[in-house]
Short mmCIF file of C-alpha atoms in Angstrom, two decimals:
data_model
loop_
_atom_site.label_atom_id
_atom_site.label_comp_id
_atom_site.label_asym_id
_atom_site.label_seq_id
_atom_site.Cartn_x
_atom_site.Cartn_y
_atom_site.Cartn_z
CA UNK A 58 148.55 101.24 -107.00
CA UNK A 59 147.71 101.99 -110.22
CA UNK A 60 144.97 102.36 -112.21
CA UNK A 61 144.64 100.56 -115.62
CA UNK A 62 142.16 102.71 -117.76
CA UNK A 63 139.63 101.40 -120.37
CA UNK A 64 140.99 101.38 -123.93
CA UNK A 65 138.88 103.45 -126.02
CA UNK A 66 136.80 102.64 -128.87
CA UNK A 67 138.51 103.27 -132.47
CA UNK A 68 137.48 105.95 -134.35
CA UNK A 69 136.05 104.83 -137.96
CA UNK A 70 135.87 109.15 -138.76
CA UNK A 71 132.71 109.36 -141.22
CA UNK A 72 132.92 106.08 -142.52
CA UNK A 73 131.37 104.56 -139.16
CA UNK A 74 132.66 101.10 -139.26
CA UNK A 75 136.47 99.37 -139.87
CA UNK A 76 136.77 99.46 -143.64
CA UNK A 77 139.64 96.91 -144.25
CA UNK A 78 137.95 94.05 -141.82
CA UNK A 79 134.30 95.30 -143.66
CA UNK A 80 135.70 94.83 -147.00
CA UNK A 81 137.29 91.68 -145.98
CA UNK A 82 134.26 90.37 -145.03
CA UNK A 83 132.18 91.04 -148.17
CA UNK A 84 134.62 89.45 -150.69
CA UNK A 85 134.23 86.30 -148.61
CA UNK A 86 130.78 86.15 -148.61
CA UNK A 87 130.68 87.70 -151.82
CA UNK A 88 133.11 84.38 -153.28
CA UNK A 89 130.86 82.10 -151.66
CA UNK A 90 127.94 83.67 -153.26
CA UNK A 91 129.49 83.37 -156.36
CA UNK A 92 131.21 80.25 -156.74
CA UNK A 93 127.67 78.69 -155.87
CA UNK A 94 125.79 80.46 -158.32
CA UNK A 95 127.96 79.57 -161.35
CA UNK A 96 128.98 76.56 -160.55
CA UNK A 97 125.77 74.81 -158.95
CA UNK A 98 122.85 77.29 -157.68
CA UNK A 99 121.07 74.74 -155.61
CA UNK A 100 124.07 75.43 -152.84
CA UNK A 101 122.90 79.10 -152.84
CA UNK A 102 119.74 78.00 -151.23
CA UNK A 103 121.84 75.80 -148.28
CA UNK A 104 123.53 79.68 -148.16
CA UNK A 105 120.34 81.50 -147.83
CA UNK A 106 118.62 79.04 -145.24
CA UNK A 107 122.11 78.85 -143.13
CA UNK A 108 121.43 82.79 -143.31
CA UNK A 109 117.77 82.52 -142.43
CA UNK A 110 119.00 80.73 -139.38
CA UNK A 111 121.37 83.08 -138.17
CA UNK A 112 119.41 85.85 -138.70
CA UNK A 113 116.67 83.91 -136.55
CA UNK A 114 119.40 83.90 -133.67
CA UNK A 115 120.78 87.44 -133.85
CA UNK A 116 117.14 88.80 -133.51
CA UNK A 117 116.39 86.04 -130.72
CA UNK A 118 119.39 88.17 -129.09
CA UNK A 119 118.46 91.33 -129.74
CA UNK A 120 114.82 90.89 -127.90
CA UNK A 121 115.88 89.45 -125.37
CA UNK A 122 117.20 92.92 -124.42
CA UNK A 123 113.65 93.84 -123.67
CA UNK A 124 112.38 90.29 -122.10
CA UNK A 125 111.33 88.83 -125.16
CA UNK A 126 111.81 85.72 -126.08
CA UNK A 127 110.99 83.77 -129.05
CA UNK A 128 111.37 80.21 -129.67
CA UNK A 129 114.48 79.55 -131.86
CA UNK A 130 113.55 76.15 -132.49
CA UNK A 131 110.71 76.39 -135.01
CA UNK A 132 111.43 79.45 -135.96
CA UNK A 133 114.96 77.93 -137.52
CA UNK A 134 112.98 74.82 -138.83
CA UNK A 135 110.32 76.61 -140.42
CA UNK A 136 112.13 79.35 -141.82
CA UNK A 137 114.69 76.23 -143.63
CA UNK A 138 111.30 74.60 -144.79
CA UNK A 139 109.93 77.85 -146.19
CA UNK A 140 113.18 78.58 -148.17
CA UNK A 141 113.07 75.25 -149.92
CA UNK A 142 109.63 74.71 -150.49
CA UNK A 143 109.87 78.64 -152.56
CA UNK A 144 112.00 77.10 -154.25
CA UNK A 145 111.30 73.71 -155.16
CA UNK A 146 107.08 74.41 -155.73
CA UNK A 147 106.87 78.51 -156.08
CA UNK A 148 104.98 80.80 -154.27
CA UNK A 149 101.65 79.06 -153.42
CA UNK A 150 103.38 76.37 -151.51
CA UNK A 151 105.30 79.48 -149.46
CA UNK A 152 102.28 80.71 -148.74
CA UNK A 153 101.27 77.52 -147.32
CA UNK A 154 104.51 76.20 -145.46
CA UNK A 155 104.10 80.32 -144.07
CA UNK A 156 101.07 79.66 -142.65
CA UNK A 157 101.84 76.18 -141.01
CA UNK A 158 104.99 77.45 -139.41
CA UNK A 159 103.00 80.29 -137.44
CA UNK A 160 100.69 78.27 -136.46
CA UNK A 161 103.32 75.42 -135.29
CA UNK A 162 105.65 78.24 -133.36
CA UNK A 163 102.25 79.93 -131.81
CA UNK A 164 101.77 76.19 -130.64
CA UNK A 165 104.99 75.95 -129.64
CA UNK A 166 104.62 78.44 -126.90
CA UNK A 167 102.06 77.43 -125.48
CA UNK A 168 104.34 74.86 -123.27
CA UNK A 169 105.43 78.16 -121.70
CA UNK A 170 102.20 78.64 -120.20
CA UNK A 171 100.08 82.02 -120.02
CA UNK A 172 102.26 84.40 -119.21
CA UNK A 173 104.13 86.53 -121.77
CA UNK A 174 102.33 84.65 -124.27
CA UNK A 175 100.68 87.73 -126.28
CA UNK A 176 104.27 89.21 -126.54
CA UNK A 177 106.30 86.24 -127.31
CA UNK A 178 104.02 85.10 -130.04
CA UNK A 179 104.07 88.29 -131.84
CA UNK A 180 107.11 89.00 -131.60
CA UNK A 181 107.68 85.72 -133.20
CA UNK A 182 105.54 85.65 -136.21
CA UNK A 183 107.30 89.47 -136.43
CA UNK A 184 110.40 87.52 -137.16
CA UNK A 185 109.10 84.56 -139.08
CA UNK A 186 107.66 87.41 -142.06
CA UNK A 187 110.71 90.07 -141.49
CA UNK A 188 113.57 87.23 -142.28
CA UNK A 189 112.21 83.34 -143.89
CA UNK A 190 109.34 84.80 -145.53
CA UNK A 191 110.87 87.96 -147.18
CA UNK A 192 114.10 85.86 -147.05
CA UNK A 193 112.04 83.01 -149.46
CA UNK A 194 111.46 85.50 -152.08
CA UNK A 195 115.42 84.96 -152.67
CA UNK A 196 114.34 81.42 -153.42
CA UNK A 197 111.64 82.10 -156.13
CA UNK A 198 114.03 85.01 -158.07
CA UNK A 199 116.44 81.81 -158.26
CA UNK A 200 114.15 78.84 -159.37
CA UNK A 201 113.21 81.38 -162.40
CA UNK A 202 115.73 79.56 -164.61
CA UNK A 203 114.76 75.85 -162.94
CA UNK A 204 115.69 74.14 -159.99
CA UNK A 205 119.13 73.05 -162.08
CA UNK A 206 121.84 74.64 -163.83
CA UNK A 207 124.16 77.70 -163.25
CA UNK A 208 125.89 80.50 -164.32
CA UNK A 209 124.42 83.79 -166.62
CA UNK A 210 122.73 82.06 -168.96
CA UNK A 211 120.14 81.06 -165.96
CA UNK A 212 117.44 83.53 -165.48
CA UNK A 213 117.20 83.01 -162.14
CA UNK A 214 121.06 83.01 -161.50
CA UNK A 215 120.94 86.69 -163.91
CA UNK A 216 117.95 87.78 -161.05
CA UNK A 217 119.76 87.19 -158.05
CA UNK A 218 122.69 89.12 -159.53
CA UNK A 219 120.62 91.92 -160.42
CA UNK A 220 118.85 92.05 -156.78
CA UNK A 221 122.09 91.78 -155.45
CA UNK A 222 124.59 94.27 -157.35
CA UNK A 223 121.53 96.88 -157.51
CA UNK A 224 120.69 96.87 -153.82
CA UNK A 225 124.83 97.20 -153.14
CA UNK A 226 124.89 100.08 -155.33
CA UNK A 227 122.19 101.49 -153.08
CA UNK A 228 124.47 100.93 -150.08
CA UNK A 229 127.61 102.19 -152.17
CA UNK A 230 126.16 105.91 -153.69
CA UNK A 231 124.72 106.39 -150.34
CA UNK A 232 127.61 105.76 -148.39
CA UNK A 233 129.70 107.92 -150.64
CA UNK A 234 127.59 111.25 -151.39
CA UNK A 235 126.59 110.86 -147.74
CA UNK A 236 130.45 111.10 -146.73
CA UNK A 237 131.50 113.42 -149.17
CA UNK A 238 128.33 115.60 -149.34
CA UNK A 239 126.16 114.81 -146.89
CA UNK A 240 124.40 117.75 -144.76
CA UNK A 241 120.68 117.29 -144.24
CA UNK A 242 120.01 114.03 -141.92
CA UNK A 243 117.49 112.49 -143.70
CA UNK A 244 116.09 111.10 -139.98
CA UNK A 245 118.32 112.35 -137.25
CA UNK A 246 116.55 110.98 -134.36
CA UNK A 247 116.45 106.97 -136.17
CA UNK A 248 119.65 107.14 -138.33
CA UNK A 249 122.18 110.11 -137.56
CA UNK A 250 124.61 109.58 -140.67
CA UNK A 251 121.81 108.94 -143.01
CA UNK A 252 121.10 112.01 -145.63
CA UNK A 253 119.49 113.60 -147.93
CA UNK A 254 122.68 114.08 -150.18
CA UNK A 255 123.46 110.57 -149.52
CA UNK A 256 119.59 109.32 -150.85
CA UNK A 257 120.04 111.36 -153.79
CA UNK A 258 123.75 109.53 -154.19
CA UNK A 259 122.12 106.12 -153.99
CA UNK A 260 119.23 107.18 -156.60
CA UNK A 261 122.07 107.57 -159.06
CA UNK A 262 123.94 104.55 -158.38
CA UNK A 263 121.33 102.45 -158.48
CA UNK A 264 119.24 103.80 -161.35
CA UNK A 265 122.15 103.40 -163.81
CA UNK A 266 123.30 100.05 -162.18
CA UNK A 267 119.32 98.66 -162.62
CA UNK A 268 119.50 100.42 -166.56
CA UNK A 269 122.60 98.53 -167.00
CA UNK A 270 121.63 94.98 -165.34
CA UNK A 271 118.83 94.60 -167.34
CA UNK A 272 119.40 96.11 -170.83
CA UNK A 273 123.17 93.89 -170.49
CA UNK A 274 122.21 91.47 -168.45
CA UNK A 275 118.67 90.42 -168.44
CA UNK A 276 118.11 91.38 -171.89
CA UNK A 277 114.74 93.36 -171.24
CA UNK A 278 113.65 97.06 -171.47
CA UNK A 279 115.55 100.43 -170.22
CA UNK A 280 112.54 101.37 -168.32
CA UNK A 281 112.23 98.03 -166.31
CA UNK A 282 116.18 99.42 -165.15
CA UNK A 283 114.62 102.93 -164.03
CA UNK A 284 111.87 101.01 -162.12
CA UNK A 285 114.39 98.60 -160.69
CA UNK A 286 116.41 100.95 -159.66
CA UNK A 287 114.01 103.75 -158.28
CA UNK A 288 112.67 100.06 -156.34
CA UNK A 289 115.74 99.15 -154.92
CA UNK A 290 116.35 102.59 -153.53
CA UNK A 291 113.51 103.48 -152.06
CA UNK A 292 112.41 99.44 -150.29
CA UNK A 293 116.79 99.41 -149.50
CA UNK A 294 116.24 102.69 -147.58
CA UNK A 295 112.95 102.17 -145.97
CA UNK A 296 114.72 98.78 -145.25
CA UNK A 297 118.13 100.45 -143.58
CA UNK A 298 115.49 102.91 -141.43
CA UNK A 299 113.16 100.04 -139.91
CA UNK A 300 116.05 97.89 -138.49
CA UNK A 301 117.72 101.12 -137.06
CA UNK A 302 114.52 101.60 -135.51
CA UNK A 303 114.55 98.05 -133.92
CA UNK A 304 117.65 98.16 -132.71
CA UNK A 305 117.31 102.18 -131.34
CA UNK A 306 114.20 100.26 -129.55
CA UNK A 307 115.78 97.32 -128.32
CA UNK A 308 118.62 99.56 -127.03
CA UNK A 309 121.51 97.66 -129.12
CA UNK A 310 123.89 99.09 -131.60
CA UNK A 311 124.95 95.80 -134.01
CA UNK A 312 122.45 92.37 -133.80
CA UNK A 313 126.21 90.62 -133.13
CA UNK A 314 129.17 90.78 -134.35
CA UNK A 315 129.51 87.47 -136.72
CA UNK A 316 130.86 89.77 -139.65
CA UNK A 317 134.20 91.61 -138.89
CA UNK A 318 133.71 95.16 -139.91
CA UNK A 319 129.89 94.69 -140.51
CA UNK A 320 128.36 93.58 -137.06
CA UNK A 321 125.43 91.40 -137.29
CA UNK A 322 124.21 89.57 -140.34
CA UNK A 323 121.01 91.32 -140.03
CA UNK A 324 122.78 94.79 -140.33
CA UNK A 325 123.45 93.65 -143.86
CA UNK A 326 120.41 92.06 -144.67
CA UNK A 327 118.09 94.68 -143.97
CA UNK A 328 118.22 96.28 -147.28
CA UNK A 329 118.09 93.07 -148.92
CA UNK A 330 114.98 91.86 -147.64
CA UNK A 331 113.29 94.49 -148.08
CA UNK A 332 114.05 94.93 -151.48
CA UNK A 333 114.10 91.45 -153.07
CA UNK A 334 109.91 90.59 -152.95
CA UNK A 335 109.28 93.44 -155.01
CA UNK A 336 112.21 93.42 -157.61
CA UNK A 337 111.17 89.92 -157.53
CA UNK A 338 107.36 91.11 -159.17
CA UNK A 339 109.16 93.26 -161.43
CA UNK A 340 111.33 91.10 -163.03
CA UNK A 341 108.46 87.98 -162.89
CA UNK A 342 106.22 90.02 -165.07
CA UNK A 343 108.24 92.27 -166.95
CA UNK A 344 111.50 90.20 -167.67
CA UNK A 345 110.88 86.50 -167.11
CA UNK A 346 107.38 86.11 -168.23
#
């Protein structure tokens, strides 16, 4: 009789993840990002409320790892109302349609009776700020140039591509001083390939990618770049560090595995959500207004 042993898991060396199905992935999602934004930006919002839905899910998934378990159901709903409302009326009415959805998914447990309902209920309006209410900020950087229209000449369009390319190059200096250089963990115990050399990698990257966005791109000041960029580092790290935290506490390694070569969608989003509400600021008051 034999024995048929376990296949072991492939070895990524330093880079940590499958590069070709990882770089696969992000031109897709990268081309569908794009095609909407110069062509028609209104489908960028149906992008960024199917995300807010997803993301909903993979953390519904992830809790339940420790018995808790939050309602999908309004969660999904609100989130999709918060995203559009961002957009279509600005930030008081997020504030509002915030609010409301709480207080509808709070109500929403209570068909669940007593028990666990101090846990699930927290853990729920956790989500409902971490992913549609940070996510909604995506909303208002868009509806800068209008609810209409497309392409560069949009402000809003210019924003999100700012947000986006300067919270990549974040992601991209890290990743490559950290390979190449990296010897002091930055926080061993929450994120073991995470360094010092590698922060000080991403501080380059994205200091000259946020100088360059919005001198050639946004048309404003060189020191609204060195605050974008000194931003996007710090919120995309902080960011990176609080969902390895969840997921060290929920005892997971990826929220799913929905992205070849990435995991979950919330192991890219981190960064992004926490960066975009205050590039968002910046660029409202120093670039837009």
């Amino acid at each position: 009789m034999t024995t048929t042993q376990p296949t072991p898991a492939k070895d990524h060396g330093r880079a940590g993840r499958d590069l070709k199905a990882a770089f696969g992935s992000a031109i897709v999602l990268l081309g569908a990002v794009g095609l909407s934004l110069f062509f028609w930006k209104p489908a960028f919002i149906v992008i960024v409320a199917a995300a807010v839905c997803v993301a909903v899910w993979e953390l519904h998934k992830g809790l339940l790892a420790k018995e808790i378990d939050i309602p999908e159901q309004p969660l999904m709903l609100g989130g999709v109302v918060m995203v559009v409302v961002a957009y279509v009326w600005g930030a008081p009415a997020l504030a509002s349609a915030t609010a409301v959805s709480g207080l509808a998914t709070m109500l929403w447990l209570l068909r669940r009776g007593i028990n666990g309902y101090v846990q699930n209920a927290t853990a729920a309006i956790f989500t409902l700020f971490y992913v549609p209410f940070l996510g909604s900020f995506v909303a208002l950087m868009l509806a800068e140039g209008g609810r209409t229209g497309a392409g560069l000449d949009d402000d809003g369009v210019a924003g999100i591509i700012a947000f986006i390319v300067v919270t990549i190059a974040s992601d991209i200096g890290g990743y490559v001083a950290g390979v190449l250089f990296g010897r002091h963990p930055m926080a061993p115990v929450i994120s073991p390939k995470k360094s010092w050399e590698g922060f000080a990698g991403s501080v380059l990257f994205t200091v000259g990618a946020g100088i360059a966005l919005v001198v050639l791109l946004l048309d404003g000041d060189w020191w609204v770049g060195v605050a974008l960029g000194l931003i996007a580092v710090v919120m995309a790290t902080l960011g990176d560090l609080c969902e390895s935290v969840i997921k060290r506490d929920l005892g997971i390694k990826d929220m799913s595995q929905v992205i070849p070569g990435h995991g979950g969608l919330m192991d890219r989003l981190d960064s992004l959500l926490a960066t975009i509400a205050p590039i968002w600021l910046l660029l409202h008051y120093a670039v837009f207004t």
